[in-house]
XYZ file of C-alpha atoms in Angstrom:
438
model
C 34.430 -50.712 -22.705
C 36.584 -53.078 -24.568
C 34.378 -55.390 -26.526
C 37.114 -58.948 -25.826
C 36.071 -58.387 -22.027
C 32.273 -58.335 -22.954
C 32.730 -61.120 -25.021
C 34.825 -63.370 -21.969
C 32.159 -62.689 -19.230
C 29.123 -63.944 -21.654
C 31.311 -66.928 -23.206
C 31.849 -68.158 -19.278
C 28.080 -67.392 -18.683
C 27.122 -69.598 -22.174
C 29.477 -72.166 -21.761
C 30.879 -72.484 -18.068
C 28.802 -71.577 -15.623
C 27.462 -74.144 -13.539
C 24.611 -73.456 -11.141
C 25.704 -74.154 -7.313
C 23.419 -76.289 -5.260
C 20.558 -74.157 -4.175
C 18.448 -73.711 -1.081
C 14.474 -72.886 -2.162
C 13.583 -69.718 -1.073
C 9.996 -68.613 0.023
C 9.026 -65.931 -2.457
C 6.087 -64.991 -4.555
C 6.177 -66.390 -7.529
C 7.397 -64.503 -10.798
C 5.527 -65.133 -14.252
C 8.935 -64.815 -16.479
C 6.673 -65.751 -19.278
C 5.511 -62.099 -19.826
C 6.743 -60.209 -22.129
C 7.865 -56.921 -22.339
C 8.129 -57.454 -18.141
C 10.665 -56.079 -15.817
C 11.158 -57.473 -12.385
C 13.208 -56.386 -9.742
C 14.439 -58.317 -6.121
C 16.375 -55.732 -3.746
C 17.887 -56.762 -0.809
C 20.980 -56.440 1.640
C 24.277 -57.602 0.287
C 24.554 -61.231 0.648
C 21.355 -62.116 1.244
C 21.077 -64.789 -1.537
C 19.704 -62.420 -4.460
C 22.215 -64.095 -6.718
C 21.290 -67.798 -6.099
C 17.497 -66.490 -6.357
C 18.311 -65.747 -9.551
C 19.867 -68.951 -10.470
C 17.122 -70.521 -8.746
C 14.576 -68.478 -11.813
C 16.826 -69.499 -14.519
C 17.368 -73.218 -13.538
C 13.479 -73.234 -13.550
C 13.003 -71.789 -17.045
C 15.549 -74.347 -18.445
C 14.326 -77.269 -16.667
C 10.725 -76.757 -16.700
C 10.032 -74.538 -19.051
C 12.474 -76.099 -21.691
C 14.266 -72.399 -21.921
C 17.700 -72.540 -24.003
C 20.464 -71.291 -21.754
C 21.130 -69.514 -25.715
C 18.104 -67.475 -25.188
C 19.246 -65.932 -21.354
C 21.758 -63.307 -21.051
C 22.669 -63.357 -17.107
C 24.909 -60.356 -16.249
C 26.882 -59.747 -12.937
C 27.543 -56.475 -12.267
C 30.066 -56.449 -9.582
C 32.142 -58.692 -11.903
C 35.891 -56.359 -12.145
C 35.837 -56.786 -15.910
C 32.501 -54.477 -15.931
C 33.415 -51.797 -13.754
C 32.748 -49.043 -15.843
C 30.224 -50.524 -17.745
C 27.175 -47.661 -18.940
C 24.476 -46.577 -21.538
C 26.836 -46.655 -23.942
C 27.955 -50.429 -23.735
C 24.504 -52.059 -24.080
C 24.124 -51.914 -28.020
C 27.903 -53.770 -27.500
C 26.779 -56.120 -25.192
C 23.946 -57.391 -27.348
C 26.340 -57.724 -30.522
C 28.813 -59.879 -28.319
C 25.905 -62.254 -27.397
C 24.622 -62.373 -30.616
C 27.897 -62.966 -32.107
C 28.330 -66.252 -29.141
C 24.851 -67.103 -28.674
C 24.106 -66.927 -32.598
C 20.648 -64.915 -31.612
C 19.154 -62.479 -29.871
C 18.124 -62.987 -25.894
C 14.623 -63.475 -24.820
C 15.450 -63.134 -20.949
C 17.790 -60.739 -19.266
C 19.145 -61.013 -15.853
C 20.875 -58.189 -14.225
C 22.419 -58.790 -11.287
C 23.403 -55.883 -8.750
C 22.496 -53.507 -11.847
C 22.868 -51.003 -9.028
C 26.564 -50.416 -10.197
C 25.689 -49.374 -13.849
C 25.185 -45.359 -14.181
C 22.223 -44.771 -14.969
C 20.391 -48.079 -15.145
C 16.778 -47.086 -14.942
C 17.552 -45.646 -18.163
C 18.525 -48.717 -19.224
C 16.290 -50.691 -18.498
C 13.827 -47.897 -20.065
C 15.600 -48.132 -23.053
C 15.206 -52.213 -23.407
C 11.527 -52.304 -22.365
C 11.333 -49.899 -25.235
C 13.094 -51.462 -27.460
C 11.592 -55.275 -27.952
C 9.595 -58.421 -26.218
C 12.597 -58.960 -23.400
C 11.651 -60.502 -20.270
C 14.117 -58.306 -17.906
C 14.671 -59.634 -14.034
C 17.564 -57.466 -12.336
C 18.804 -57.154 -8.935
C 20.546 -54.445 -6.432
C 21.275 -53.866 -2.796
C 19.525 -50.436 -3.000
C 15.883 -49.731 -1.982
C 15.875 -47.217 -5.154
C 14.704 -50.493 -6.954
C 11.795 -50.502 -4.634
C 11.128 -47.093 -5.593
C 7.675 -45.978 -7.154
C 8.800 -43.362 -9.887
C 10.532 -46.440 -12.171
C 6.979 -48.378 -11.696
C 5.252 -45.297 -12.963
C 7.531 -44.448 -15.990
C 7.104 -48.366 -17.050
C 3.040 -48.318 -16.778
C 2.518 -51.041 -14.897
C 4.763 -53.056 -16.751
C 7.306 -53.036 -13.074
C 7.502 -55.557 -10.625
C 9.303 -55.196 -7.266
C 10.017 -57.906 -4.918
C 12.459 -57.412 -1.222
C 14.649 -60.063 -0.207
C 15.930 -60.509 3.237
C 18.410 -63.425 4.795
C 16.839 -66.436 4.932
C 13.256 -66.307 7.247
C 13.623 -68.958 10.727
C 11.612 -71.746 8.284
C 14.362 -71.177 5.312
C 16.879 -71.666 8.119
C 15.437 -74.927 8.894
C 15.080 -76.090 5.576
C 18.387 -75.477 5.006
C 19.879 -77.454 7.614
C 17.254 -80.531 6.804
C 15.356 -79.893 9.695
C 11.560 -81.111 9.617
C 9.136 -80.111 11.548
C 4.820 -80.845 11.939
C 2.926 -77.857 13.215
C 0.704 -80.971 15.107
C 4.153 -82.421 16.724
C 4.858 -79.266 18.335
C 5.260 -80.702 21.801
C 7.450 -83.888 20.848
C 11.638 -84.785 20.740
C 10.912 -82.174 17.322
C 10.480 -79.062 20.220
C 14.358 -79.366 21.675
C 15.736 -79.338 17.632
C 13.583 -76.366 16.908
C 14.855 -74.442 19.674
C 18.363 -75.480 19.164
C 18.522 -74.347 15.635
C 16.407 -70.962 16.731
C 18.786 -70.232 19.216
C 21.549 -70.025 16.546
C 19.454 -68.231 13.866
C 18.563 -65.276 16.966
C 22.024 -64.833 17.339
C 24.077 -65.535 14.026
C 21.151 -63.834 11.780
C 19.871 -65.517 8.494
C 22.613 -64.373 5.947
C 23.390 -67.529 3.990
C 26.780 -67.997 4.148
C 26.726 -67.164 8.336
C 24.555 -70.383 8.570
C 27.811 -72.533 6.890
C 29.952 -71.348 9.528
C 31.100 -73.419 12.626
C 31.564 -70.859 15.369
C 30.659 -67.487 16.657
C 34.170 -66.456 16.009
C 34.131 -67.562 12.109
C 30.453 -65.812 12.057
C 31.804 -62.508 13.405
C 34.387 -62.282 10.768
C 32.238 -62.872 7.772
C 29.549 -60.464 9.449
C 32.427 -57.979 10.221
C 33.217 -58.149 6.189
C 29.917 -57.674 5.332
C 29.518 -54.600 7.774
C 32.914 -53.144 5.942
C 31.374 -53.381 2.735
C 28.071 -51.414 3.625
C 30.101 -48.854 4.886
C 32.451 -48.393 2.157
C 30.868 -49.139 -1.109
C 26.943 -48.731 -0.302
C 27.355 -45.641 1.770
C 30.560 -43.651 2.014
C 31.326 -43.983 -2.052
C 27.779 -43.923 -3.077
C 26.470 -41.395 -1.064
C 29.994 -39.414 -1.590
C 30.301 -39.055 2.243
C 32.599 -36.589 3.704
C 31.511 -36.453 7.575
C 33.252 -40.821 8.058
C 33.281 -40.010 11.409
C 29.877 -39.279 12.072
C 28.680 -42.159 9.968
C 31.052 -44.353 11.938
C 30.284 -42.946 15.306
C 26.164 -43.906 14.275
C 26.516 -47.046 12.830
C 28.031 -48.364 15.609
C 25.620 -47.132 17.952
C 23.004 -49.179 16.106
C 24.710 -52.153 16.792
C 24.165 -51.904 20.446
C 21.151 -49.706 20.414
C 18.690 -51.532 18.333
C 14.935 -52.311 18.597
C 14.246 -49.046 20.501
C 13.536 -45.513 19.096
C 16.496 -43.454 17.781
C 16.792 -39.661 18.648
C 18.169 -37.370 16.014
C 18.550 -34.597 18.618
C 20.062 -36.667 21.786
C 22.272 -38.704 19.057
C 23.450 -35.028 17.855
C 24.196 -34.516 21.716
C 26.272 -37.305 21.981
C 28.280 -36.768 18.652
C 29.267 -33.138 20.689
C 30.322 -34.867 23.513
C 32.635 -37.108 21.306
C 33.971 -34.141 19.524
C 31.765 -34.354 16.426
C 29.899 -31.734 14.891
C 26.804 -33.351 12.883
C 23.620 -31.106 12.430
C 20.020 -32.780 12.395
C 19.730 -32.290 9.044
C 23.059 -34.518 8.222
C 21.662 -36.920 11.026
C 18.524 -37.260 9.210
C 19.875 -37.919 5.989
C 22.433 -40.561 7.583
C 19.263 -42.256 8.669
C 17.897 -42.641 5.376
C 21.260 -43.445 3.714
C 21.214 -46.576 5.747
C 17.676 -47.712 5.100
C 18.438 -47.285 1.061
C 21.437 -49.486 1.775
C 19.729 -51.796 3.451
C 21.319 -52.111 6.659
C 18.622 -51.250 8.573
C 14.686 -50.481 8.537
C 12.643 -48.043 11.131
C 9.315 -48.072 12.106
C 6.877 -45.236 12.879
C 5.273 -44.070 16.186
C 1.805 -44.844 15.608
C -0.608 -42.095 14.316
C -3.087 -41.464 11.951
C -1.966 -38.081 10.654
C 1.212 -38.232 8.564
C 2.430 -35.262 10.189
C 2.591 -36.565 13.619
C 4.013 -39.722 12.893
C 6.964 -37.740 11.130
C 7.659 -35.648 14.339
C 8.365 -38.765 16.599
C 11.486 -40.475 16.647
C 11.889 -43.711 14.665
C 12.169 -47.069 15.922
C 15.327 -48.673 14.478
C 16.259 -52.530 13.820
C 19.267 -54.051 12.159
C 18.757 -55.937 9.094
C 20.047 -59.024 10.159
C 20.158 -60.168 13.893
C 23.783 -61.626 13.065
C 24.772 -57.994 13.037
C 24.048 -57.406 16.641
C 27.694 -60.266 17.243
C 29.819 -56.910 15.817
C 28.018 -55.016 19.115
C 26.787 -55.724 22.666
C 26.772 -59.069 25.139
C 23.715 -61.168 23.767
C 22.789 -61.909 27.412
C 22.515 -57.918 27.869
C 19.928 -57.997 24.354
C 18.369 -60.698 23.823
C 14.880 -59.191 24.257
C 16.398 -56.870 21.638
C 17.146 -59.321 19.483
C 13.929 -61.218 19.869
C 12.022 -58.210 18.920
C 14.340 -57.846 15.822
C 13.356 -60.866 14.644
C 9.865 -60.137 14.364
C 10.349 -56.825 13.030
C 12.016 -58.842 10.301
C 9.239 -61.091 9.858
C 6.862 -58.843 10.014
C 8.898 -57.051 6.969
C 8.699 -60.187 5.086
C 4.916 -60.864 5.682
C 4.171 -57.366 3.797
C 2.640 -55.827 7.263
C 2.746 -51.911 7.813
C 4.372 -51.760 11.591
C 4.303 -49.047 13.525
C 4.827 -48.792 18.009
C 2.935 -47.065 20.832
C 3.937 -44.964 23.073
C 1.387 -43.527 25.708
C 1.910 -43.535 29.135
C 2.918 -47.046 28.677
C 4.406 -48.790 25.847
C 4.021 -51.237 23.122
C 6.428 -52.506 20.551
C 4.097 -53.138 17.696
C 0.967 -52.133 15.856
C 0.100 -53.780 13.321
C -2.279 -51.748 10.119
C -4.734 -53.023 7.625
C -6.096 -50.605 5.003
C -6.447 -47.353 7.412
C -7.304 -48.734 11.444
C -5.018 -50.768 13.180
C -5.360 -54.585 13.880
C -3.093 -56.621 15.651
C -1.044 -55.059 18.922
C 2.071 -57.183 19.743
C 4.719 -56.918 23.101
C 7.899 -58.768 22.732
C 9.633 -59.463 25.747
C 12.320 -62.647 26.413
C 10.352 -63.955 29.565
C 7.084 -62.712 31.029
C 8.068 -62.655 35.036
C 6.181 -61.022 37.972
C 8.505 -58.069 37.733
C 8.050 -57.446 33.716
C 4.506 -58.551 33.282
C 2.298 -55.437 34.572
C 4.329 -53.569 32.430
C 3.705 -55.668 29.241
C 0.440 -55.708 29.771
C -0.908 -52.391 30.315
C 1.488 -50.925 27.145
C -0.412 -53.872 25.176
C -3.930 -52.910 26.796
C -3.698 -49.616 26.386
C -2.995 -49.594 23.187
C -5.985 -51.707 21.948
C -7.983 -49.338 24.119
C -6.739 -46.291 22.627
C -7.355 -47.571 18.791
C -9.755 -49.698 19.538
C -7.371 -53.010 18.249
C -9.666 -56.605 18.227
C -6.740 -58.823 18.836
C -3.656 -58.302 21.211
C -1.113 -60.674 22.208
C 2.572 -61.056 23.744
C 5.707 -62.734 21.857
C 8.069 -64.639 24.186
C 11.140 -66.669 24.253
C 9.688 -69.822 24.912
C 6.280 -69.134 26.774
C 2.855 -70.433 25.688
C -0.449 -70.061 26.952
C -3.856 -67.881 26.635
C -5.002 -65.374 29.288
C -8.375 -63.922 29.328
C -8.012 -59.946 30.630
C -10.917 -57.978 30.891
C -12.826 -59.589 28.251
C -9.702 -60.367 25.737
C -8.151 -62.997 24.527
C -4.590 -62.662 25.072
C -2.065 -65.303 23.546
C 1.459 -65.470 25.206
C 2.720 -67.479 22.076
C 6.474 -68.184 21.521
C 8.425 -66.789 18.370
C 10.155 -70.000 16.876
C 6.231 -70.945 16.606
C 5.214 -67.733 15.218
C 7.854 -67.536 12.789
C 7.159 -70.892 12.102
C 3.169 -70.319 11.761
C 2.956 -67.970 8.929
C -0.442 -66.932 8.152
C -2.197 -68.797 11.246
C -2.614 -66.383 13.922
C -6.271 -66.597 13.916
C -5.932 -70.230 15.647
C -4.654 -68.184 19.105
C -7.574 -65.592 19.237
């Protein structure tokens, strides 16, 4: 790589760059004062990994009286790197060096997922001297345990989603007092929940006037997934089938995805995809973040691999490239708290018996919580809701059990058990407060 073009991008980083107004997002913290630390945020595409990272470094330099000298902030998706590898890092260093008139102290990576080889990299710098090292990627491989291992401990890993329902409302300005639930403050809350169920939490979506203007910045993002995360990545030669099942997720979602009845239906098209291919599609799409699948519940391993997943999009915004929202919105609902429950840290799995219930929620080895999602409890859904939920608890013996609705509040007593019928916007909302509704 030639070293003038090495030289331009860190001379705009040192001397242009100027930080964008930033939203606050709800993460754990980071201590960027160790040393010899590397930290990684993964995410989808778009998400707002970059501006996290801005967010990190605007904090060093304003409260922790960091030189912008001693931070070397790299964007990897930048043209002028493409092609960038092991053997450019000793440059890179001499062309800060030779701007910054020193070494760095902090490094920031961002979508380091482009550069061959980059756990070696980053190896290679955690061997070399006291950096502080905080990258970022749109693959789950920076999630993955064998980097942690290599770097003894020394490995932090942190997943990023679109912006949580409370981010959502930040953003827009929106206030709200868990004690004022029932106030004028209700009727906002809804309004802006309403538009977060349907247009997602991707940043950008959320700047957008307009389903119409949404769909077409979701449509790009959709493109790139499929073309640069997958099909190049992955070196995918069966586009078809990876078209034909993408496609199907954005109308199928929140409900358990055959391998065998999807390999069925790519016959019946004209497609020939075997399980195995199927399987690895599957997978290919959870590294890329576009989606994440839960497990029928189980305590053996085994059995829990045999069942068919249970699939939800990454973003809810997704689901405007698909299906009527009239025809999904349970669907969608249910997303949304797969999402959450993603971002709380909470192993999710679903029940299936002779009835049915969307989630299980798992501390340490026994199950906890059991959860139904449905839009509207009504006299025709609500047997049904209840006995998957019941039956669940029974079966694994779950202390607390309740029922996620559209708008619905209020506390049954069934056979002994508290059951809350508790809206989402509050749940969402609630983080870390269930035990008030048991």
């Amino acid at each position: 790589m030639r070293k003038d073009q090495l030289l331009q991008v860190i001379a705009e980083w040192l001397r242009e760059m100027v930080f964008p107004p930033l939203t606050h997002r709800e993460m754990p913290s980071l201590d960027l004062r160790k040393q010899r630390a590397i930290m990684a945020i993964a995410g989808p595409r778009r998400a707002g990994k970059t501006y996290y990272l801005y967010q990190l470094i605007q904090d060093l330099m304003e409260s922790k009286g960091i030189l912008r000298e001693e931070i070397l902030f790299v964007d990897f998706e930048d043209y002028r790197l493409q092609g960038f590898g092991p053997p450019d890092v000793d440059q890179l260093f001499t062309a800060f060096q030779q701007l910054a008139g020193r070494q760095p102290r902090f490094l920031f990576f961002d979508e380091i997922q482009h550069v061959p080889e980059w756990n070696r990299i980053l190896r290679t710098l955690h061997n070399r001297r006291s950096y502080t090292i905080v990258v970022s990627g749109s693959n789950s491989s920076l999630l993955g345990r064998e980097i942690a291992t290599e770097l003894r401990g020394r490995y932090e890993d942190l997943l990023m989603l679109p912006f949580s329902f409370r981010e959502a409302l930040r953003f827009y300005q929106v206030t709200f007092d868990a004690t004022l639930f029932h106030t004028h403050q209700r009727g906002r809350l809804i309004q802006v929940f309403d538009d977060y169920l349907q247009s997602g939490g991707f940043p950008e979506t959320l700047v957008r006037e307009g389903a119409s203007e949404k769909r077409k910045l979701l449509q790009t993002y959709y493109r790139t997934i499929f073309y640069k995360d997958i099909l190049e990545r992955y070196n995918i030669k069966a586009r078809p089938i990876l078209d034909q099942m993408m496609g199907s997720f954005l109308e199928s979602y929140a409900t358990p995805f055959s391998i065998s009845t999807f390999e069925k239906q790519l016959k019946a098209a004209g497609l020939t995809g075997s399980k195995r291919t199927i399987s690895n599609y599957l997978h290919f799409l959870e590294e890329a973040f576009f989606l994440i699948t839960s497990e029928k519940f189980a305590y053996s391993p085994r059995k829990r691999m045999m069942n068919p997943k249970k699939v939800y999009l990454m973003d809810t915004g997704f689901a405007l490239l698909g299906g009527a929202f009239t025809e999904n919105r349970g669907y969608l609902l249910e997303n949304v708290v797969a999402l959450e429950l993603l971002r709380r840290g909470r192993r999710m799995f679903y029940f299936k018996g002779t009835h049915e219930c969307d989630f299980i929620l798992q501390e340490g080895r026994h199950p906890s919580e059991a959860w139904q999602v449905c839009w509207e409890l009504t006299a025709r859904n609500e047997p049904r809701e209840l006995k998957g939920l019941l039956e669940a608890m029974r079966q694994f013996k779950i202390p607390r059990g309740g029922i996620l609705t559209y708008d619905q509040e209020e506390v049954r007593t069934i056979n002994g058990l508290k059951i809350p019928i508790i809206p989402v916007w509050k749940w969402l909302l609630l983080s870390g407060e269930e035990e008030k509704w048991f």
